[in-house]
XYZ file of C-alpha atoms in Angstrom:
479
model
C 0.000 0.000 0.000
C 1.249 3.567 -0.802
C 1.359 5.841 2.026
C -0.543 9.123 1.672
C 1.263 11.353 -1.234
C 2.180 13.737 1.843
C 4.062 11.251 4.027
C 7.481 10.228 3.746
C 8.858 7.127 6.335
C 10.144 -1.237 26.358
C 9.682 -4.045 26.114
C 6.338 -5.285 28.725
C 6.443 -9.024 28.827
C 8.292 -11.155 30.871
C 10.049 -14.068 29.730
C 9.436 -17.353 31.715
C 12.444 -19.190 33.269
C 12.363 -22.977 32.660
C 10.254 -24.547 35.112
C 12.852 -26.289 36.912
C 15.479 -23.403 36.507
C 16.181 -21.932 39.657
C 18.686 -18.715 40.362
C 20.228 -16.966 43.404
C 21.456 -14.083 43.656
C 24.292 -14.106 45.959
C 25.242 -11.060 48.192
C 28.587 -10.636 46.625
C 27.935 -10.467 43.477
C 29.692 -7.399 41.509
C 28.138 -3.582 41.633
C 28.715 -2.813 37.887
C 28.536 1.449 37.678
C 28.124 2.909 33.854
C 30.522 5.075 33.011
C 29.989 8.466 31.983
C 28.387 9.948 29.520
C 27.926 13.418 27.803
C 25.247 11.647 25.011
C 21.892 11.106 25.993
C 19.882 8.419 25.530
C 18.166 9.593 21.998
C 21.321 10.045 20.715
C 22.306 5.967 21.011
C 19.079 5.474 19.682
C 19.791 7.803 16.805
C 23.360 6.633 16.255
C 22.873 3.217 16.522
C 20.077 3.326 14.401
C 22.090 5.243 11.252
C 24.615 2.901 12.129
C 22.640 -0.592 11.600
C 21.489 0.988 8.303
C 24.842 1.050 6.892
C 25.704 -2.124 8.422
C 22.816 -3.430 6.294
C 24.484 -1.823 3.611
C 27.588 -3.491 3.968
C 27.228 -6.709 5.326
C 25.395 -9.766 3.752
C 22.362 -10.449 6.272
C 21.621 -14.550 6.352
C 17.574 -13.958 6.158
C 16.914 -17.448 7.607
C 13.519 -16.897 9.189
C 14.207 -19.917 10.930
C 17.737 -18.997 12.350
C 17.289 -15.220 12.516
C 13.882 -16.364 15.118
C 15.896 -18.249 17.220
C 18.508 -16.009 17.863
C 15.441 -13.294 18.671
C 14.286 -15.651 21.105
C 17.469 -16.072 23.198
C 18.678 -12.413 22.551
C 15.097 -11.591 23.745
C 14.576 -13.696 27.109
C 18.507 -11.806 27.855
C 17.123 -8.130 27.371
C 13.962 -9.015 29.605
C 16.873 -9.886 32.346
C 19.165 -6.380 32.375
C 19.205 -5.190 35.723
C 16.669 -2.160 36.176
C 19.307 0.399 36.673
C 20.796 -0.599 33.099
C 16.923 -0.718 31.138
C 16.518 1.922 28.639
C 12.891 1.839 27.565
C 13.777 3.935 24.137
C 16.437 1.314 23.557
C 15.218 -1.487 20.604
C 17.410 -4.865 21.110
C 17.076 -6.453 17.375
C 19.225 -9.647 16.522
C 20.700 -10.511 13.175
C 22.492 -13.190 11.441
C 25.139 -11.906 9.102
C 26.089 -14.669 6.661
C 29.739 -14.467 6.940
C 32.085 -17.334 8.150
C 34.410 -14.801 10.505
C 34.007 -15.325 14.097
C 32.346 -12.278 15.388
C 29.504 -10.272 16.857
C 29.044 -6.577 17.907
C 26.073 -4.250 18.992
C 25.384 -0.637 18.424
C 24.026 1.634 20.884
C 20.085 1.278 21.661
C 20.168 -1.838 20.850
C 20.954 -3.230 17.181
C 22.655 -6.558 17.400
C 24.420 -8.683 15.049
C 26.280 -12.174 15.006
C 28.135 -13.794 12.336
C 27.321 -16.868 11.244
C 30.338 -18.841 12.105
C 29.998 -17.853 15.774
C 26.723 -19.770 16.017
C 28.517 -22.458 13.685
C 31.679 -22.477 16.725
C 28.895 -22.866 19.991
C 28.637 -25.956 21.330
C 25.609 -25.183 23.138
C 22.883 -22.761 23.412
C 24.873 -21.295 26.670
C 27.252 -20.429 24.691
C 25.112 -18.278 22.691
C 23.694 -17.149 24.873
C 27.181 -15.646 26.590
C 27.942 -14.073 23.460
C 24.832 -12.238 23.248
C 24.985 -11.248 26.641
C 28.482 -9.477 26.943
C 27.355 -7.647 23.714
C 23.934 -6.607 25.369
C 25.917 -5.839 27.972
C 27.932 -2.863 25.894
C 24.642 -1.581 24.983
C 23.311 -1.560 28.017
C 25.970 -0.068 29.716
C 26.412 2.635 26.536
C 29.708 1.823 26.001
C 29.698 3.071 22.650
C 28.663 6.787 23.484
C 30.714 6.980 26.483
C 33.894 5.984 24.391
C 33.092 8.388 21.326
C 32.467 10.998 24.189
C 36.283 10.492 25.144
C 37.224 11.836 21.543
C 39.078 15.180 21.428
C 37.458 17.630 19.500
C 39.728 17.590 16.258
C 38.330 13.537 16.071
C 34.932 14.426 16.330
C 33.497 14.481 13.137
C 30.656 12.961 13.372
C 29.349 10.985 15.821
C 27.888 8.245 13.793
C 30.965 7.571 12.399
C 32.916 7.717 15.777
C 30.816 5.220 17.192
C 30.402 2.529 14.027
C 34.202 2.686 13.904
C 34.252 2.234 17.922
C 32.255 -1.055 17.579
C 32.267 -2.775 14.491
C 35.576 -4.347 14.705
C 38.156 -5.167 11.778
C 37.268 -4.921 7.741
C 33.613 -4.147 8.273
C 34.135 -1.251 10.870
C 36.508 0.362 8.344
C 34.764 0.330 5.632
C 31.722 2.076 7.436
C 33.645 4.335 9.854
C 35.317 5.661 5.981
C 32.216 6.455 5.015
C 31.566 8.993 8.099
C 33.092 12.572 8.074
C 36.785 11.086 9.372
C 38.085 8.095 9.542
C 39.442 6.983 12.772
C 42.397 4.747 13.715
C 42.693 2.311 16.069
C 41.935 3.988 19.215
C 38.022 3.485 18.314
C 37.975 0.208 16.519
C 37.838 -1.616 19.843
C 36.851 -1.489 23.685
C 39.202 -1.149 26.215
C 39.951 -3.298 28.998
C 37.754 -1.402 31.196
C 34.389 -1.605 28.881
C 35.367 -5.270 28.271
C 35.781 -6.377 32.078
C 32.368 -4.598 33.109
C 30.168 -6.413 29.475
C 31.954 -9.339 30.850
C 30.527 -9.305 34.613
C 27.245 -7.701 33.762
C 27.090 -10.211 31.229
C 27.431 -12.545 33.299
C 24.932 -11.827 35.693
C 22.452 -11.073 32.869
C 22.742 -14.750 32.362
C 22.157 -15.938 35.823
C 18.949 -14.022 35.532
C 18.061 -15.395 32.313
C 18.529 -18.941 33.727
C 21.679 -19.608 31.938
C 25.159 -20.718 33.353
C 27.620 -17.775 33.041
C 30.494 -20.494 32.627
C 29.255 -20.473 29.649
C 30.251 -17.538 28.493
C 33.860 -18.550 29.791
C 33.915 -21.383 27.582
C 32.988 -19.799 24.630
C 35.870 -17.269 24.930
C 37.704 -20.654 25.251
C 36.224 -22.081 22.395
C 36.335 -18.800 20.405
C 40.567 -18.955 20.696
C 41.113 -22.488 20.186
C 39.983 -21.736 16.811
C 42.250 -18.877 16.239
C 44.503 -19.875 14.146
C 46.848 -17.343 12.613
C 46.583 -13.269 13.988
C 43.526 -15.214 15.694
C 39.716 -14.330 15.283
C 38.015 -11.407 14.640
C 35.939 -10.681 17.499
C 38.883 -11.348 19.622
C 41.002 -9.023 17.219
C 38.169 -6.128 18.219
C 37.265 -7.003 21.752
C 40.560 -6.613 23.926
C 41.198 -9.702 26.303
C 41.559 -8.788 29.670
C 43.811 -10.484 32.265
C 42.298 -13.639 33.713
C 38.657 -13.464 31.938
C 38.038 -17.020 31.984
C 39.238 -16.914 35.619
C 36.881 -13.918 36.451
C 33.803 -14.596 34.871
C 34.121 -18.121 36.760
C 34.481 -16.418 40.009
C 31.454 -14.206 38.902
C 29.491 -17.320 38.501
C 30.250 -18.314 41.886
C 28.188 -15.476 43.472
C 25.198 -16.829 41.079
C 23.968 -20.028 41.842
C 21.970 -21.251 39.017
C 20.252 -24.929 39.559
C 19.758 -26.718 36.087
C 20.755 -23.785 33.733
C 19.566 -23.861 30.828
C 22.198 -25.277 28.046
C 21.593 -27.863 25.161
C 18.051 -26.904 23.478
C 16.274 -28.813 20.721
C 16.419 -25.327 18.964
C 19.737 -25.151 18.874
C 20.501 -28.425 17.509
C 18.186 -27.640 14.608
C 20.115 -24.293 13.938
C 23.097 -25.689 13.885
C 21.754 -28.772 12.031
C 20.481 -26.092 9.404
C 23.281 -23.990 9.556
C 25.498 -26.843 8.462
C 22.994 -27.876 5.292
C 23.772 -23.998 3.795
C 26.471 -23.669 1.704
C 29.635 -22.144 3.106
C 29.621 -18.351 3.883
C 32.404 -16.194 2.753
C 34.693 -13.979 4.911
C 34.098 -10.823 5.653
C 36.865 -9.467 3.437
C 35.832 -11.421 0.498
C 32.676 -9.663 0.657
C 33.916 -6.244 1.350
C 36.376 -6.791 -2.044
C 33.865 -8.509 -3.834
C 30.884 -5.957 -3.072
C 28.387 -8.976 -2.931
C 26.714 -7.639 0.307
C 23.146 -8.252 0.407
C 22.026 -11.957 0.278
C 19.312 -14.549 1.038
C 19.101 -17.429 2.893
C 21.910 -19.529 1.654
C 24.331 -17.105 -0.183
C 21.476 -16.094 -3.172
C 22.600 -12.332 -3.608
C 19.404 -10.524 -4.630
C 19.542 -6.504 -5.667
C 16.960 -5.385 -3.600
C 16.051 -7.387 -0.367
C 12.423 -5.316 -0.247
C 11.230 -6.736 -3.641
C 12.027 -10.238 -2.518
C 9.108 -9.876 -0.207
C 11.121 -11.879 2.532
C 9.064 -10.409 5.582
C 9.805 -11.024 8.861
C 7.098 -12.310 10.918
C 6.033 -10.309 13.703
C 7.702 -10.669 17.296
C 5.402 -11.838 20.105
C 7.298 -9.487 22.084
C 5.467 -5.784 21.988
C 7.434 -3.074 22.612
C 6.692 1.385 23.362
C 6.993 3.927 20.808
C 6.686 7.367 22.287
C 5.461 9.710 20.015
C 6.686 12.825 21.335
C 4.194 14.583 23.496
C 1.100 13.604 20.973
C 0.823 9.259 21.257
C 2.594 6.389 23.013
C 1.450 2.866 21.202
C 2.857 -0.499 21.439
C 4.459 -2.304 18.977
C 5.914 -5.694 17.708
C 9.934 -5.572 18.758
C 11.142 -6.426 15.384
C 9.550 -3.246 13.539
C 11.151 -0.296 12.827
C 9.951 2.807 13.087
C 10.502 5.334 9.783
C 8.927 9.010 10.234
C 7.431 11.146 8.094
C 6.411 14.735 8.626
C 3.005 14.138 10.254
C 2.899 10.102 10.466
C 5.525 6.886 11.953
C 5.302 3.646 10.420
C 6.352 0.723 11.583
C 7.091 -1.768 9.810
C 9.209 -5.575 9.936
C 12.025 -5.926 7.773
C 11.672 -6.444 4.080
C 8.193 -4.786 4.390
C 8.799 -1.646 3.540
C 10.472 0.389 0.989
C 10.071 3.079 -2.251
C 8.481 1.985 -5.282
C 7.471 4.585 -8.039
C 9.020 7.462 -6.196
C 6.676 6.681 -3.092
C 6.930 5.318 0.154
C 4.954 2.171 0.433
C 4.573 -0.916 3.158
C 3.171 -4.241 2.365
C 3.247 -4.933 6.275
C 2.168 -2.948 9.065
C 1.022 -0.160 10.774
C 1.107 3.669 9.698
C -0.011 5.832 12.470
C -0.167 9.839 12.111
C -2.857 12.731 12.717
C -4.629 14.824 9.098
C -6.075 17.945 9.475
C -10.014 18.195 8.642
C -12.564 20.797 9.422
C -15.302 17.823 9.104
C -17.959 18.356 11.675
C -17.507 14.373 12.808
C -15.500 12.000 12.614
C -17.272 9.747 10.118
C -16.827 12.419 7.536
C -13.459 13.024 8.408
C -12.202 9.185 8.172
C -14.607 9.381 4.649
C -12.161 12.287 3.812
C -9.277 10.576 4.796
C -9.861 7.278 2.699
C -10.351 9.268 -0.257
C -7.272 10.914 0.096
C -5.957 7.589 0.209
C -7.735 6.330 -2.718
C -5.627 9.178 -4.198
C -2.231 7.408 -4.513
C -3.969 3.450 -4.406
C -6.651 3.666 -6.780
C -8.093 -0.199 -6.205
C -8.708 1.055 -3.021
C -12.021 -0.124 -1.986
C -14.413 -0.121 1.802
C -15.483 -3.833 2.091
C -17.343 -3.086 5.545
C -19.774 -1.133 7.332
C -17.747 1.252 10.377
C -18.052 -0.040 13.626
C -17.634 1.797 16.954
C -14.409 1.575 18.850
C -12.709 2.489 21.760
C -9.271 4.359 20.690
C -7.174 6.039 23.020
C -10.120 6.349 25.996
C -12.586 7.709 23.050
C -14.651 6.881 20.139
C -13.225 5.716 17.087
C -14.150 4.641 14.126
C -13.039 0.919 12.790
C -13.672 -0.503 9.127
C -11.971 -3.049 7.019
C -10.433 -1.809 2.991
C -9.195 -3.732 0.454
C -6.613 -2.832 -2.291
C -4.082 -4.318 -4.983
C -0.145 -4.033 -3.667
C 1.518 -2.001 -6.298
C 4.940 -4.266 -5.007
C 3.558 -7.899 -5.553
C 0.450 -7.634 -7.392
C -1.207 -9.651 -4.433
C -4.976 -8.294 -2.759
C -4.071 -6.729 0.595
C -6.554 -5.616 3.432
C -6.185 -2.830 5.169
C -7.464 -1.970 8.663
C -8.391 1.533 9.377
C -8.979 3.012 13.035
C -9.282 6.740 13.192
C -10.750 9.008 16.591
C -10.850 13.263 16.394
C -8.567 15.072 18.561
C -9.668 18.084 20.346
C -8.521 20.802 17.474
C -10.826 18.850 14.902
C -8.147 16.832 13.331
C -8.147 13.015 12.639
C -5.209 10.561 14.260
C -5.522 7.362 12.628
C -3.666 4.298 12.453
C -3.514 1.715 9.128
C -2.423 -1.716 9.571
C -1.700 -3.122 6.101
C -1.141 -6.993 5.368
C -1.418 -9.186 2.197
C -5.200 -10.421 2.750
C -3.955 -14.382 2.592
C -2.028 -13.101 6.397
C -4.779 -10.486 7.669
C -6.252 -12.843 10.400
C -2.537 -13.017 11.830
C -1.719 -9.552 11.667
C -5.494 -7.730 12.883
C -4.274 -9.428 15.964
C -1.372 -7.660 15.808
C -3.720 -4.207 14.291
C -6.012 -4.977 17.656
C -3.559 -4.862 20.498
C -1.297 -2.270 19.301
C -4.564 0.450 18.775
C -5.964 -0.910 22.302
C -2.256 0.104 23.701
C -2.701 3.832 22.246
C -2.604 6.932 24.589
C -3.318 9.705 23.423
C -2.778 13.517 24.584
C -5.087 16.219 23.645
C -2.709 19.303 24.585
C 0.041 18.205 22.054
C 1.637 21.402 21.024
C 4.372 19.757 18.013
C 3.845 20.134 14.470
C 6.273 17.032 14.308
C 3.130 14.888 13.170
């Protein structure tokens, strides 16, 4: 569906411990202080998420639903386990697979996350995994990545984006995108130091515990990671300093966490790795970055543009807060972005969203924003609205009567459209919700789906419009 002409583009459930997983805290356990920082919190989010776009860019992503969802689900049940002091609600933890056979993983601040292929291929269990994920959670969590561009001197500064993609994304890959910011940088911020590494280490560790996993785990994959160095030895080694005596102080960490039948080998991750195996081999990361064959499918098949593929991700179970300025707050799926326009956000799960023709347009999910009317109700005004959709998707048809909602605490408006995707040539439904704010003007929210998936995602529609607050005394022109 094309957006209107006009527009351009916390997570609240708890994961369950196993039911025979049992942790305890012990008294002695750490006190892990963030360092400082002269960023705020919006500007992670903002960095990080510039950042992931040109890691997109530059890295092959391994767009295995299958592999991509399990790594969600273990990255996941870590986040819901930070310590409160360390929870960032505007921080979104995604996980991705990149199809390379290097041994490596990084994160960029608020919350991006990627893993290479070969580290999942080097785990021997889902601990293991799971330790990875958590020491680079932990660097997010803590902000590592602000707080070391924040050290820069102001001749180095440059910008920011480029500080910090250079400060995390280790080796070729970091390179390439820290050239492509104002300065390059050297060396100095293409790793952690000690410091940063000893604290994602412990609070890694403890995010674990939490999590019902064994933090020796995490010790034995840093084992496992340099037994398979080899010459100059890994990657994520190569970009994440070793300190003195990890093994030996993540083990004594453990000792203060007492974790009774952690959670370790997983049907799951026996059919990952099972499937990983069946693919064929990945490349390195500097063939890829030579060869300039970045963006691939599910077993190596490059493709030009991942959004005409139509490989969609489904949507997360896990919902997640947008704050919309002073205006809305709505919940969300944890695996959609968010791209915003001048009076509307849209969120959206990857691969469903994109330009065609010039226009923005989204095959999957939810477009919420506020159009001025001087209709005397609100029927007329969501009548008004449609048309102006109609506008830019002209097999844009009403296939039910409106119903009366409850949106925000008032009445809405619900009714059901149909249309033709302009992207895959496929009949997609479109749910429509609108309510009037006080000034006379119309917020609405479209969820769009192909109509063979609707059932699925009005679920989705439902319980992110019966999340919505909304605040009459807005004063922003941001929407």
């Amino acid at each position: 569906m094309r957006t209107l002409q006009h527009h351009s583009t916390t997570r609240a459930t708890a994961t369950i411990v196993a039911l025979f997983t049992s942790v305890s805290l012990v008294f002695g356990q750490t006190k892990i202080v963030a360092p400082e920082n002269k960023y705020s919190v919006q500007e992670d989010v903002k960095a990080g998420r510039e950042a992931a776009g040109q890691v997109q860019e530059q890295l092959p992503m391994l767009r295995d639903n299958a592999v991509d969802d399990y790594v969600e689900r273990v990255g996941d049940r870590l986040v819901e386990s930070i310590p409160s002091e360390f929870q960032h609600s505007q921080f979104r933890y995604t996980f991705d697979v990149v199809n390379v056979s290097d041994i490596n993983a990084f994160a960029l601040p608020g919350g991006p996350m990627y893993v290479n292929r070969d580290m999942l291929e080097a785990a021997r269990n889902e601990g293991e995994v799971a330790g990875v994920l958590a020491h680079e959670i932990s660097h997010v969590a803590l902000r590592h990545g602000t707080a070391q561009a924040g050290k820069a001197t102001p001749y180095q500064v440059g910008s920011i984006l480029g500080q910090i993609a250079g400060a995390i994304v280790g080796g070729v890959a970091g390179q390439a995108i820290s050239l492509g910011s104002q300065f390059g940088f050297g060396t100095a911020f293409l790793k952690y130091g000690r410091e940063y590494e000893r604290q994602a280490d412990l609070l890694g560790a403890q995010i674990m515990a939490r999590a019902g996993y064994d933090p020796r785990d995490m010790a034995n994959m840093f084992q496992t990671i340099q037994s398979k160095s080899g010459n100059g030895g890994p990657e994520w080694l190569s970009s994440h300093p070793n300190p003195s005596n990890r093994y030996q102080a993540i083990n004594r960490e453990a000792e203060q966490l007492r974790v009774s039948n952690p959670l370790r080998n997983t049907q799951e991750f026996a059919q990952v790795k099972s499937r990983l195996q069946r693919m064929a081999p990945a490349p390195t990361t500097e063939q890829v970055m030579r060869s300039g064959n970045r963006r691939t499918t599910s077993g190596g098949r490059r493709t030009t543009d991942d959004y005409r593929v139509g490989q969609v991700d489904p949507p997360s179970g896990r919902f997640e807060t947008f704050d919309g300025g002073n205006l809305f707050r709505i919940a969300v799926p944890s695996n959609w972005v968010d791209l915003q326009g001048n009076n509307s956000v849209t969120f959206a799960p990857r691969g469903g969203y994109g330009d065609y023709g010039g226009q923005s347009v989204f095959t999957h999910g939810l477009q919420v924003g506020v159009e001025g009317s001087n209709a005397r109700n609100l029927q007329t005004a969501t009548n008004q609205l449609i048309r102006g959709l109609a506008q830019s998707n002209p097999q844009l048809r009403q296939s039910s009567d409106f119903s009366n909602v409850s949106i925000g605490g008032r009445q809405g408006l619900a009714t059901v459209l149909t249309n033709v995707s302009d992207v895959t040539g496929q009949p997609e439904r479109i749910a429509l919700f609108t309510t009037q704010m006080r000034d006379g003007s119309l917020f609405f929210v479209v969820g769009v789906s192909p109509s063979r998936e609707f059932s699925t995602y009005r679920q989705i529609f439902s319980r992110s419009v019966q999340s919505l607050q909304l605040n009459d005394n807005y004063r922003s022109s941001r929407y």
